[in-house]
mmCIF file of C-alpha atoms and ligand atoms in Angstrom:
data_model
loop_
_atom_site.group_PDB
_atom_site.id
_atom_site.type_symbol
_atom_site.label_atom_id
_atom_site.label_comp_id
_atom_site.label_asym_id
_atom_site.label_seq_id
_atom_site.Cartn_x
_atom_site.Cartn_y
_atom_site.Cartn_z
ATOM 1 C CA UNK A 547 24.348 -51.263 -29.745
ATOM 2 C CA UNK A 548 21.425 -50.641 -27.235
ATOM 3 C CA UNK A 549 19.229 -53.303 -28.752
ATOM 4 C CA UNK A 550 21.712 -56.042 -29.453
ATOM 5 C CA UNK A 551 20.002 -59.154 -30.710
ATOM 6 C CA UNK A 552 16.637 -58.113 -29.692
ATOM 7 C CA UNK A 553 14.041 -59.294 -32.450
ATOM 8 C CA UNK A 554 11.789 -56.786 -33.932
ATOM 9 C CA UNK A 555 9.010 -56.882 -36.364
ATOM 10 C CA UNK A 556 8.272 -53.658 -38.122
ATOM 11 C CA UNK A 557 5.123 -53.501 -40.336
ATOM 12 C CA UNK A 558 4.940 -51.223 -43.401
ATOM 13 C CA UNK A 559 8.692 -51.177 -43.345
ATOM 14 C CA UNK A 560 9.135 -51.231 -47.212
ATOM 15 C CA UNK A 561 9.379 -47.393 -47.223
ATOM 16 C CA UNK A 562 9.312 -44.032 -45.388
ATOM 17 C CA UNK A 563 8.949 -44.142 -41.537
ATOM 18 C CA UNK A 564 8.863 -47.939 -41.343
ATOM 19 C CA UNK A 565 11.892 -48.260 -43.305
ATOM 20 C CA UNK A 566 13.679 -45.651 -41.177
ATOM 21 C CA UNK A 567 12.581 -47.439 -38.024
ATOM 22 C CA UNK A 568 13.914 -50.813 -39.361
ATOM 23 C CA UNK A 569 17.086 -49.248 -40.078
ATOM 24 C CA UNK A 570 17.515 -47.599 -36.837
ATOM 25 C CA UNK A 571 16.700 -50.624 -34.855
ATOM 26 C CA UNK A 572 19.065 -52.644 -37.069
ATOM 27 C CA UNK A 573 21.870 -50.087 -36.351
ATOM 28 C CA UNK A 574 21.314 -50.617 -32.603
ATOM 29 C CA UNK A 575 21.887 -54.319 -32.950
ATOM 30 C CA UNK A 576 18.298 -55.637 -33.353
ATOM 31 C CA UNK A 577 17.512 -58.387 -35.725
ATOM 32 C CA UNK A 578 14.494 -57.042 -37.683
ATOM 33 C CA UNK A 579 11.690 -58.729 -39.873
ATOM 34 C CA UNK A 580 10.689 -56.268 -42.538
ATOM 35 C CA UNK A 581 6.891 -56.559 -43.225
ATOM 36 C CA UNK A 582 5.053 -55.022 -46.084
ATOM 37 C CA UNK A 583 2.139 -55.449 -48.457
ATOM 38 C CA UNK A 584 4.669 -54.757 -51.245
ATOM 39 C CA UNK A 585 7.109 -57.494 -51.348
ATOM 40 C CA UNK A 586 9.709 -55.634 -53.615
ATOM 41 C CA UNK A 587 9.806 -52.777 -51.131
ATOM 42 C CA UNK A 588 10.224 -55.114 -48.232
ATOM 43 C CA UNK A 589 13.060 -56.881 -49.809
ATOM 44 C CA UNK A 590 14.913 -53.512 -50.788
ATOM 45 C CA UNK A 591 14.716 -52.479 -46.993
ATOM 46 C CA UNK A 592 16.047 -55.868 -45.999
ATOM 47 C CA UNK A 593 18.912 -55.464 -48.482
ATOM 48 C CA UNK A 594 19.682 -52.070 -46.974
ATOM 49 C CA UNK A 595 19.916 -53.482 -43.611
ATOM 50 C CA UNK A 596 21.995 -56.389 -44.565
ATOM 51 C CA UNK A 597 24.362 -53.907 -46.353
ATOM 52 C CA UNK A 598 25.210 -52.317 -43.122
ATOM 53 C CA UNK A 599 25.783 -55.741 -41.340
ATOM 54 C CA UNK A 600 22.322 -56.389 -39.935
ATOM 55 C CA UNK A 601 20.423 -59.505 -39.965
ATOM 56 C CA UNK A 602 17.030 -58.980 -41.693
ATOM 57 C CA UNK A 603 14.178 -60.859 -43.197
ATOM 58 C CA UNK A 604 11.782 -59.624 -45.796
ATOM 59 C CA UNK A 605 8.129 -60.750 -45.529
ATOM 60 C CA UNK A 606 4.987 -59.944 -47.539
ATOM 61 C CA UNK A 607 1.888 -59.349 -45.647
ATOM 62 C CA UNK A 608 -1.089 -57.322 -45.631
ATOM 63 C CA UNK A 609 -1.514 -56.312 -42.136
ATOM 64 C CA UNK A 610 -5.379 -56.020 -42.254
ATOM 65 C CA UNK A 611 -5.515 -59.842 -42.657
ATOM 66 C CA UNK A 612 -5.065 -61.992 -39.608
ATOM 67 C CA UNK A 613 -3.732 -64.931 -41.438
ATOM 68 C CA UNK A 614 -1.062 -62.800 -43.144
ATOM 69 C CA UNK A 615 -0.083 -61.410 -39.711
ATOM 70 C CA UNK A 616 0.214 -64.614 -38.226
ATOM 71 C CA UNK A 617 2.298 -66.179 -41.065
ATOM 72 C CA UNK A 618 4.738 -63.107 -40.823
ATOM 73 C CA UNK A 619 5.121 -63.210 -37.061
ATOM 74 C CA UNK A 620 5.707 -66.854 -37.001
ATOM 75 C CA UNK A 621 8.254 -66.574 -39.790
ATOM 76 C CA UNK A 622 10.117 -63.905 -38.051
ATOM 77 C CA UNK A 623 10.235 -65.839 -34.713
ATOM 78 C CA UNK A 624 11.436 -69.122 -36.612
ATOM 79 C CA UNK A 625 14.172 -67.292 -38.317
ATOM 80 C CA UNK A 626 15.315 -64.537 -36.052
ATOM 81 C CA UNK A 627 14.255 -65.561 -32.317
ATOM 82 C CA UNK A 628 11.693 -64.763 -29.751
ATOM 83 C CA UNK A 629 9.643 -61.515 -30.471
ATOM 84 C CA UNK A 630 10.812 -58.524 -28.269
ATOM 85 C CA UNK A 631 9.717 -55.463 -30.170
ATOM 86 C CA UNK A 632 6.444 -54.993 -32.260
ATOM 87 C CA UNK A 633 6.234 -51.980 -34.488
ATOM 88 C CA UNK A 634 2.795 -51.610 -35.823
ATOM 89 C CA UNK A 635 3.579 -48.895 -38.428
ATOM 90 C CA UNK A 636 1.745 -49.920 -41.755
ATOM 91 C CA UNK A 637 -1.076 -47.378 -42.665
ATOM 92 C CA UNK A 638 -2.685 -45.554 -45.658
ATOM 93 C CA UNK A 639 -3.931 -41.986 -45.998
ATOM 94 C CA UNK A 640 -7.614 -41.613 -46.781
ATOM 95 C CA UNK A 641 -7.401 -38.611 -49.439
ATOM 96 C CA UNK A 642 -8.833 -36.150 -46.702
ATOM 97 C CA UNK A 643 -12.476 -36.680 -47.318
ATOM 98 C CA UNK A 644 -14.968 -35.605 -44.872
ATOM 99 C CA UNK A 645 -17.928 -37.853 -44.067
ATOM 100 C CA UNK A 646 -20.361 -36.461 -46.412
ATOM 101 C CA UNK A 647 -18.094 -37.050 -49.475
ATOM 102 C CA UNK A 648 -16.448 -40.242 -48.223
ATOM 103 C CA UNK A 649 -17.740 -43.475 -49.549
ATOM 104 C CA UNK A 650 -18.346 -46.417 -47.260
ATOM 105 C CA UNK A 651 -15.944 -48.608 -49.053
ATOM 106 C CA UNK A 652 -12.951 -46.164 -48.523
ATOM 107 C CA UNK A 653 -13.964 -45.596 -44.903
ATOM 108 C CA UNK A 654 -13.994 -49.383 -44.229
ATOM 109 C CA UNK A 655 -10.642 -50.206 -45.843
ATOM 110 C CA UNK A 656 -8.895 -47.265 -44.168
ATOM 111 C CA UNK A 657 -10.099 -48.210 -40.864
ATOM 112 C CA UNK A 658 -9.344 -51.982 -41.619
ATOM 113 C CA UNK A 659 -5.723 -51.047 -42.367
ATOM 114 C CA UNK A 660 -4.844 -48.291 -39.896
ATOM 115 C CA UNK A 661 -6.952 -49.546 -36.970
ATOM 116 C CA UNK A 662 -7.785 -53.238 -37.218
ATOM 117 C CA UNK A 663 -4.364 -54.000 -38.677
ATOM 118 C CA UNK A 664 -2.784 -52.401 -35.424
ATOM 119 C CA UNK A 665 -5.272 -54.443 -33.379
ATOM 120 C CA UNK A 666 -4.161 -57.619 -35.304
ATOM 121 C CA UNK A 667 -0.325 -56.825 -34.967
ATOM 122 C CA UNK A 668 -0.797 -56.234 -31.101
ATOM 123 C CA UNK A 669 -2.780 -59.615 -30.722
ATOM 124 C CA UNK A 670 -0.280 -61.678 -32.503
ATOM 125 C CA UNK A 671 2.631 -60.012 -30.612
ATOM 126 C CA UNK A 672 1.076 -60.632 -27.365
ATOM 127 C CA UNK A 673 0.930 -64.557 -28.118
ATOM 128 C CA UNK A 674 4.749 -64.327 -28.250
ATOM 129 C CA UNK A 675 5.193 -61.759 -25.428
ATOM 130 C CA UNK A 676 2.698 -62.640 -22.735
ATOM 131 C CA UNK A 677 4.307 -66.226 -22.037
ATOM 132 C CA UNK A 678 7.811 -64.643 -21.544
ATOM 133 C CA UNK A 679 6.640 -61.848 -19.593
ATOM 134 C CA UNK A 680 8.388 -59.125 -21.621
ATOM 135 C CA UNK A 681 7.942 -57.008 -24.755
ATOM 136 C CA UNK A 682 7.539 -53.634 -26.500
ATOM 137 C CA UNK A 683 4.733 -52.721 -28.566
ATOM 138 C CA UNK A 684 4.904 -49.413 -30.606
ATOM 139 C CA UNK A 685 1.869 -48.260 -32.569
ATOM 140 C CA UNK A 686 2.072 -45.721 -35.288
ATOM 141 C CA UNK A 687 -0.716 -43.219 -34.716
ATOM 142 C CA UNK A 688 -0.442 -39.538 -35.959
ATOM 143 C CA UNK A 689 -0.866 -35.880 -34.961
ATOM 144 C CA UNK A 690 -4.203 -36.902 -36.543
ATOM 145 C CA UNK A 691 -4.786 -39.249 -33.516
ATOM 146 C CA UNK A 692 -4.691 -36.125 -31.214
ATOM 147 C CA UNK A 693 -6.796 -33.634 -32.965
ATOM 148 C CA UNK A 694 -9.354 -33.285 -35.886
ATOM 149 C CA UNK A 695 -6.848 -32.305 -38.597
ATOM 150 C CA UNK A 696 -4.248 -34.151 -40.442
ATOM 151 C CA UNK A 697 -6.403 -36.480 -42.452
ATOM 152 C CA UNK A 698 -9.962 -37.001 -43.425
ATOM 153 C CA UNK A 699 -12.692 -38.740 -41.543
ATOM 154 C CA UNK A 700 -11.518 -42.330 -41.629
ATOM 155 C CA UNK A 701 -7.970 -41.492 -41.003
ATOM 156 C CA UNK A 702 -8.430 -39.126 -38.210
ATOM 157 C CA UNK A 703 -10.930 -41.564 -36.494
ATOM 158 C CA UNK A 704 -8.593 -44.715 -37.115
ATOM 159 C CA UNK A 705 -5.669 -42.849 -35.679
ATOM 160 C CA UNK A 706 -7.615 -41.658 -32.533
ATOM 161 C CA UNK A 707 -8.540 -45.413 -32.232
ATOM 162 C CA UNK A 708 -4.943 -46.371 -32.349
ATOM 163 C CA UNK A 709 -4.256 -44.014 -29.315
ATOM 164 C CA UNK A 710 -7.188 -45.394 -27.511
ATOM 165 C CA UNK A 711 -6.205 -48.938 -28.096
ATOM 166 C CA UNK A 712 -2.724 -48.189 -27.026
ATOM 167 C CA UNK A 713 -3.907 -46.768 -23.713
ATOM 168 C CA UNK A 714 -6.259 -49.708 -23.094
ATOM 169 C CA UNK A 715 -3.522 -52.137 -23.616
ATOM 170 C CA UNK A 716 -1.123 -50.301 -21.511
ATOM 171 C CA UNK A 717 -3.570 -50.714 -18.585
ATOM 172 C CA UNK A 718 -4.034 -54.323 -19.430
ATOM 173 C CA UNK A 719 -0.507 -55.470 -20.063
ATOM 174 C CA UNK A 720 1.902 -53.115 -18.257
ATOM 175 C CA UNK A 721 1.718 -55.369 -15.233
ATOM 176 C CA UNK A 722 2.816 -58.265 -17.245
ATOM 177 C CA UNK A 723 6.136 -56.832 -18.428
ATOM 178 C CA UNK A 724 4.842 -55.478 -21.730
ATOM 179 C CA UNK A 725 4.816 -51.661 -22.598
ATOM 180 C CA UNK A 726 2.652 -50.320 -25.194
ATOM 181 C CA UNK A 727 3.073 -46.838 -26.582
ATOM 182 C CA UNK A 728 2.032 -44.724 -29.612
ATOM 183 C CA UNK A 729 4.035 -42.385 -31.647
ATOM 184 C CA UNK A 730 2.260 -39.347 -33.263
ATOM 185 C CA UNK A 731 4.279 -37.931 -35.917
ATOM 186 C CA UNK A 732 3.445 -34.536 -37.538
ATOM 187 C CA UNK A 733 4.293 -33.906 -41.178
ATOM 188 C CA UNK A 734 6.975 -36.071 -42.476
ATOM 189 C CA UNK A 735 8.073 -36.240 -46.144
ATOM 190 C CA UNK A 736 7.370 -39.801 -47.551
ATOM 191 C CA UNK A 737 5.626 -41.261 -50.618
ATOM 192 C CA UNK A 738 2.698 -41.821 -48.470
ATOM 193 C CA UNK A 739 0.065 -40.512 -50.768
ATOM 194 C CA UNK A 740 1.366 -42.313 -53.749
ATOM 195 C CA UNK A 741 1.665 -45.661 -51.869
ATOM 196 C CA UNK A 742 -1.805 -45.105 -50.357
ATOM 197 C CA UNK A 743 -3.369 -44.598 -53.786
ATOM 198 C CA UNK A 744 -1.709 -47.689 -54.941
ATOM 199 C CA UNK A 745 -2.714 -49.821 -52.013
ATOM 200 C CA UNK A 746 -6.319 -48.461 -51.981
ATOM 201 C CA UNK A 747 -6.779 -49.320 -55.793
ATOM 202 C CA UNK A 748 -8.518 -48.141 -58.662
ATOM 203 C CA UNK A 749 -11.026 -45.456 -58.224
ATOM 204 C CA UNK A 750 -9.321 -43.917 -55.242
ATOM 205 C CA UNK A 751 -9.286 -40.038 -55.803
ATOM 206 C CA UNK A 752 -6.091 -38.147 -56.397
ATOM 207 C CA UNK A 753 -4.905 -36.892 -52.941
ATOM 208 C CA UNK A 754 -1.806 -35.121 -54.186
ATOM 209 C CA UNK A 755 -2.990 -31.471 -53.576
ATOM 210 C CA UNK A 756 -5.267 -31.989 -50.757
ATOM 211 C CA UNK A 757 -4.699 -31.543 -47.077
ATOM 212 C CA UNK A 758 -3.446 -28.665 -44.796
ATOM 213 C CA UNK A 759 0.235 -29.381 -44.909
ATOM 214 C CA UNK A 760 1.143 -29.758 -48.769
ATOM 215 C CA UNK A 761 3.078 -26.633 -49.485
ATOM 216 C CA UNK A 762 6.217 -25.528 -47.458
ATOM 217 C CA UNK A 763 4.171 -22.396 -46.454
ATOM 218 C CA UNK A 764 1.329 -24.488 -45.010
ATOM 219 C CA UNK A 765 3.783 -26.679 -43.067
ATOM 220 C CA UNK A 766 5.278 -23.462 -41.548
ATOM 221 C CA UNK A 767 1.956 -22.247 -40.789
ATOM 222 C CA UNK A 768 1.003 -25.258 -38.656
ATOM 223 C CA UNK A 769 4.367 -26.361 -37.198
ATOM 224 C CA UNK A 770 6.090 -24.171 -34.688
ATOM 225 C CA UNK A 771 9.481 -25.886 -35.765
ATOM 226 C CA UNK A 772 8.879 -24.221 -39.120
ATOM 227 C CA UNK A 773 9.609 -27.443 -41.106
ATOM 228 C CA UNK A 774 8.545 -31.115 -41.891
ATOM 229 C CA UNK A 775 10.212 -33.930 -39.630
ATOM 230 C CA UNK A 776 12.180 -36.481 -41.131
ATOM 231 C CA UNK A 777 11.517 -40.270 -40.888
ATOM 232 C CA UNK A 778 14.766 -40.658 -38.988
ATOM 233 C CA UNK A 779 13.522 -38.321 -36.236
ATOM 234 C CA UNK A 780 10.396 -40.576 -35.928
ATOM 235 C CA UNK A 781 12.603 -43.578 -35.962
ATOM 236 C CA UNK A 782 14.753 -42.257 -32.933
ATOM 237 C CA UNK A 783 11.611 -41.954 -30.828
ATOM 238 C CA UNK A 784 10.661 -45.668 -31.577
ATOM 239 C CA UNK A 785 14.127 -46.788 -30.763
ATOM 240 C CA UNK A 786 13.873 -44.813 -27.366
ATOM 241 C CA UNK A 787 10.423 -46.504 -26.588
ATOM 242 C CA UNK A 788 12.174 -50.011 -27.527
ATOM 243 C CA UNK A 789 15.032 -49.395 -25.344
ATOM 244 C CA UNK A 790 15.589 -50.462 -21.650
ATOM 245 C CA UNK A 791 15.587 -46.508 -20.686
ATOM 246 C CA UNK A 792 11.939 -46.498 -21.647
ATOM 247 C CA UNK A 793 10.667 -49.385 -19.402
ATOM 248 C CA UNK A 794 8.488 -47.325 -17.115
ATOM 249 C CA UNK A 795 6.962 -45.372 -20.153
ATOM 250 C CA UNK A 796 3.617 -47.092 -21.178
ATOM 251 C CA UNK A 797 0.330 -45.739 -22.434
ATOM 252 C CA UNK A 798 1.945 -42.654 -23.902
ATOM 253 C CA UNK A 799 1.053 -41.074 -27.129
ATOM 254 C CA UNK A 800 4.463 -39.436 -27.990
ATOM 255 C CA UNK A 801 4.017 -36.433 -30.503
ATOM 256 C CA UNK A 802 6.892 -36.091 -32.783
ATOM 257 C CA UNK A 803 5.536 -33.162 -34.628
ATOM 258 C CA UNK A 804 7.713 -30.027 -34.184
ATOM 259 C CA UNK A 805 5.254 -28.402 -31.740
ATOM 260 C CA UNK A 806 2.186 -28.911 -33.947
ATOM 261 C CA UNK A 807 -0.081 -30.028 -31.221
ATOM 262 C CA UNK A 808 1.223 -28.073 -28.579
ATOM 263 C CA UNK A 809 -0.626 -25.200 -30.075
HETATM 264 P P1 NAD B 449 4.691 -44.765 -46.621
HETATM 265 O O1 NAD B 449 3.615 -45.089 -47.575
HETATM 266 O O2 NAD B 449 5.937 -44.163 -47.234
HETATM 267 O O3 NAD B 449 5.061 -46.243 -45.931
HETATM 268 C C1 NAD B 449 4.097 -47.019 -45.551
HETATM 269 C C2 NAD B 449 4.370 -48.311 -46.035
HETATM 270 O O4 NAD B 449 3.318 -49.179 -45.401
HETATM 271 C C3 NAD B 449 4.484 -48.670 -47.458
HETATM 272 O O5 NAD B 449 5.544 -49.351 -47.885
HETATM 273 C C4 NAD B 449 3.068 -49.646 -47.753
HETATM 274 O O6 NAD B 449 3.273 -50.512 -48.724
HETATM 275 C C5 NAD B 449 2.940 -50.316 -46.444
HETATM 276 N N1 NAD B 449 1.551 -50.592 -46.104
HETATM 277 C C6 NAD B 449 0.407 -49.877 -46.328
HETATM 278 N N2 NAD B 449 -0.573 -50.634 -46.026
HETATM 279 C C7 NAD B 449 -0.083 -51.929 -45.722
HETATM 280 C C8 NAD B 449 -0.839 -53.084 -45.239
HETATM 281 N N3 NAD B 449 -2.075 -53.409 -45.232
HETATM 282 N N4 NAD B 449 -0.094 -54.031 -45.024
HETATM 283 C C9 NAD B 449 1.425 -54.156 -45.090
HETATM 284 N N5 NAD B 449 1.955 -52.907 -45.431
HETATM 285 C C10 NAD B 449 1.217 -51.920 -45.693
HETATM 286 O O7 NAD B 449 3.997 -43.901 -45.595
HETATM 287 P P2 NAD B 449 4.639 -43.238 -44.238
HETATM 288 O O8 NAD B 449 4.632 -41.780 -44.374
HETATM 289 O O9 NAD B 449 6.045 -43.860 -44.000
HETATM 290 O O10 NAD B 449 3.707 -43.814 -43.025
HETATM 291 C C11 NAD B 449 3.989 -44.840 -42.180
HETATM 292 C C12 NAD B 449 2.958 -44.685 -41.052
HETATM 293 O O11 NAD B 449 3.309 -43.270 -40.420
HETATM 294 C C13 NAD B 449 1.562 -44.687 -41.292
HETATM 295 O O12 NAD B 449 0.879 -45.405 -40.221
HETATM 296 C C14 NAD B 449 1.074 -43.236 -41.292
HETATM 297 O O13 NAD B 449 -0.360 -43.249 -40.976
HETATM 298 C C15 NAD B 449 1.968 -42.635 -40.089
HETATM 299 N N6 NAD B 449 2.211 -41.290 -40.230
HETATM 300 C C16 NAD B 449 2.791 -40.580 -41.408
HETATM 301 C C17 NAD B 449 2.941 -39.209 -41.450
HETATM 302 C C18 NAD B 449 3.589 -38.568 -42.595
HETATM 303 O O14 NAD B 449 3.496 -37.466 -42.666
HETATM 304 N N7 NAD B 449 4.335 -39.183 -43.509
HETATM 305 C C19 NAD B 449 2.494 -38.595 -40.385
HETATM 306 C C20 NAD B 449 1.765 -39.128 -39.234
HETATM 307 C C21 NAD B 449 1.787 -40.412 -39.324
#
C-alpha cells in the first residue's frame, strides 16, 4: 500500500489507460476521483474501485473547460481530502490527418482537449499543491510527443506540447515540492479511436483503418518488443512516478513504448 490514503484525481479515467491508472492507484491505497466527460464510464470505473475495497468518486467533467476542471477538483478535495496526485490523462485522437487535409475546427478541438486540458488540470492542481508544498503531477503525453509519428498534425503537436509544458513546470515547481513528469506510451490496445470519434462529434472522419500501428504486423514493425503494451503497464509507470521512490524524478518524459522511440 505504497500510496495509502493519498488523494488522486485521474482525468479520462472512465476507460482504457486512465481506468487502469485509477485501479492501480486504488490498489496501492490511494483515494481516487475518477473524472471523465462520459459520466457512465466514470461511474463504472468508480464502481470497479469500490468493488475491490477502494474509496472512489465519479465526476463528470470536460477537461478542456476550466469551470468543469475547477468543479471536479473542488469536489474531489471536499470528498476525499487534500490533493496529492494529479494525473492529466484525458485525450482524443485526431484521425491521423496531416496539415493539408485537417480542418481548423478539428485542430482546435484536439489541441483544446489534449494540450489546453492538461494546462487547466495542472493549473487547478497547483492551487491545491503549492500552499502545502507537495504534490505529484503526471501528464499523459505519447510516443507521438517524442517524434513525428503516432498521430496526425494536431495530436503530434499537442503531445509535444504536453512534454514541453511538463519540462517548463518541472523547472518552475520542483523547488517547491512538486514533481511534474510525462508518460509517453507507445501502442496500447484501448477503445481510443471509437471514444475519440464519439467525443469529437458528427462529421469526424472514420479513423478505424488509419495510422501506422493498426495491424499486428505494423505494430511488430515499429515496436522492438514486438507487441502492443497494456494499459496496466502504463499504469505501473504512473504509480512509480506518484510514489515516494520517484521524489527526485521531475521533468522526465518516460517512454513506455516497447522500445519504439529507442530506434
Ligand atoms: P480511451 O478513449 O480508452 O480513454 C480516454 C478517456 O478519456 C475516455 O473515457 C474519454 O471519455 C475521456 N476523455 C476524452 N476527452 C475528454 C475530456 N475532454 N474530458 C474528460 N474526459 C475525456 O483512450 P486511451 O487509449 O486510454 O487514452 C488515454 C490517454 O493516453 C490519452 O491522452 C491518449 O492520448 C494517451 N495515449 C494512448 C495511446 C494508445 O495507444 N491507446 C498511446 C499513447 C498515448
